[in-house]
Coordinates of C-alpha atoms in Angstrom, one line a residue:
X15 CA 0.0 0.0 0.0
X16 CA 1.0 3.7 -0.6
X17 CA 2.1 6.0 2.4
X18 CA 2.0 9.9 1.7
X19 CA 3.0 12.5 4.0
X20 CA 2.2 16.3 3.1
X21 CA 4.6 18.7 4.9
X22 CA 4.6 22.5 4.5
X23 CA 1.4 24.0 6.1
X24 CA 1.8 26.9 8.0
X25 CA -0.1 30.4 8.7
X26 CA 0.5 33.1 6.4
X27 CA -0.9 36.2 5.4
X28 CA -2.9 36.8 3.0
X29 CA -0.7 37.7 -0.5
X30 CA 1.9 35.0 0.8
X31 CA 2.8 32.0 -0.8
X32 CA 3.5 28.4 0.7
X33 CA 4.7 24.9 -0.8
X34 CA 3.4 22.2 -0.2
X35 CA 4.9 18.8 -0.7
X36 CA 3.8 15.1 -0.3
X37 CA 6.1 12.1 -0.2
X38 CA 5.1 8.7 -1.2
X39 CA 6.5 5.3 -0.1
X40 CA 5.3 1.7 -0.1
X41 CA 4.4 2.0 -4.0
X42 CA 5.7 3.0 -7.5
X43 CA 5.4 6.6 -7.4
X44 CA 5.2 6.6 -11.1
X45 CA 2.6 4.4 -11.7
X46 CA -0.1 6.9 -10.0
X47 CA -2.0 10.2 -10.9
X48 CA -1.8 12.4 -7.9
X49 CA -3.8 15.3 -6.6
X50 CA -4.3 17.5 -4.2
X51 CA -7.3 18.0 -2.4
X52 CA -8.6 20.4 0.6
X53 CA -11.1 20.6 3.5
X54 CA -12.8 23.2 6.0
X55 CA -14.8 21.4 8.8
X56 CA -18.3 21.0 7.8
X57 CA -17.7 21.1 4.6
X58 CA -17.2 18.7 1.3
X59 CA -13.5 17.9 0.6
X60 CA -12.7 20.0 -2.6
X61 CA -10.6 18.9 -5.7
X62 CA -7.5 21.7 -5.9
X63 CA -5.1 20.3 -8.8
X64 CA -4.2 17.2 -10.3
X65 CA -1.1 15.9 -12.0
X66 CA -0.7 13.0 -14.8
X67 CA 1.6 10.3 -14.3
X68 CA 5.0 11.6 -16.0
X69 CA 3.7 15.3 -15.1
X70 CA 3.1 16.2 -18.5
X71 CA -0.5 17.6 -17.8
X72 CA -2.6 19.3 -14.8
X73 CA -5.7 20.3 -14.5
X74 CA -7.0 22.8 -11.3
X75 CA -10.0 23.8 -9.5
X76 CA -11.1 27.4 -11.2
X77 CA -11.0 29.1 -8.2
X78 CA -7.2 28.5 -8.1
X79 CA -6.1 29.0 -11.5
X80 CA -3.1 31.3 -12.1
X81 CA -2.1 31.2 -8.5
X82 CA -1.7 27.7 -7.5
X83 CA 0.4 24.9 -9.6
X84 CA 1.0 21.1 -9.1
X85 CA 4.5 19.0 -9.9
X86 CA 5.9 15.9 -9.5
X87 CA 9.4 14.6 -9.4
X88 CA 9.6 11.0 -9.8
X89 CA 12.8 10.2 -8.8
X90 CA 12.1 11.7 -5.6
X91 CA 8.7 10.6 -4.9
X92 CA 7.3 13.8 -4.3
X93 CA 4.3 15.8 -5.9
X94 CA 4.3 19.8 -4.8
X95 CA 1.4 22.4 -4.8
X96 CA 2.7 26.2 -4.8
X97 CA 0.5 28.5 -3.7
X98 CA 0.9 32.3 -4.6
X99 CA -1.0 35.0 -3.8
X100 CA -3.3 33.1 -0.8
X101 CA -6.9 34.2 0.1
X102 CA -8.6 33.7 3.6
X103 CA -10.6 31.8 1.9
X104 CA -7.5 29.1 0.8
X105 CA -7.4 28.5 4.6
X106 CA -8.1 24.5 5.1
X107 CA -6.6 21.3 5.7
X108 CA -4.7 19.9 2.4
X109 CA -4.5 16.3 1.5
X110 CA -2.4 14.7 -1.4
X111 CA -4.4 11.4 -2.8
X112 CA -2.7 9.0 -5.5
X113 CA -5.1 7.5 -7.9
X114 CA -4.4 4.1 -10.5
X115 CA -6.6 5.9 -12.6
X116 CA -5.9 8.9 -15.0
X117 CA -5.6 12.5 -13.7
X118 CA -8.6 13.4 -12.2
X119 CA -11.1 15.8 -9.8
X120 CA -13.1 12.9 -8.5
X121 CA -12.6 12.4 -5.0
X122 CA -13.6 8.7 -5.2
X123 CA -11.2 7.5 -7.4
X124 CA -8.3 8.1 -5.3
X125 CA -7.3 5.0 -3.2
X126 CA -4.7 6.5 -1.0
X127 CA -4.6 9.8 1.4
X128 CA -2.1 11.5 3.4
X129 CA -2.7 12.6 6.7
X130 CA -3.4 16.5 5.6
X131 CA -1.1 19.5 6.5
X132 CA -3.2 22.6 8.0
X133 CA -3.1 25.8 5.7
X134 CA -4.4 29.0 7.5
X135 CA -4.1 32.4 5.7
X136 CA -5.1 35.1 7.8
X137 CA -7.1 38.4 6.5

């Protein structure tokens, strides 16, 4: 089974920029689709960004376009989510999710989650 464990949360104003990263173990890295997903309490968990197997193509929420972007590095096992220019409303708790499927936003087609790293941006 895959392991992932996002690092990089933290509190920020808003106009900062964090990086997030998520490391995978227990699997071929390569072999999976990865995204990144977020949650408030109370509400649904939200697709963010998605990346394809070898990184050639993404896909993000529209809300986060132009601001946030998704990578990958396959030697190291890693997927990243910049985040540029944060909003209040960017504050939540962010998961990375690998999926044997293609890229993309359905939450139910990821088989594996990381534990979450809290994002807060503050007003």
């Amino acid at each position: 089974q895959v392991t992932l464990v996002e690092s990089g949360g933290g509190l920020v104003q808003a106009g900062g920029s964090l990086r997030l990263s998520c490391v995978a173990s227990g699997g071929t890295f390569s072999r999976y689709a990865m995204g990144w997903f977020r949650q408030v309490a109370g509400k649904e968990r939200e697709f963010v960004a998605a990346v394809s197997w070898r990184g050639g193509r993404t896909s993000y929420v529209e809300t986060v376009k132009g601001r946030f972007s998704i990578s990958r590095d396959n030697a190291k096992n890693t997927v990243y989510l910049q985040m540029n220019s944060l909003k209040p409303e960017d504050t939540a708790v962010y998961y990375c999710a690998a999926t044997i499927s293609t890229m993309t936003a359905r939450a139910g087609e990821y088989g594996y989650w990381g534990q979450g790293t809290r994002v807060t941006v503050s007003s």
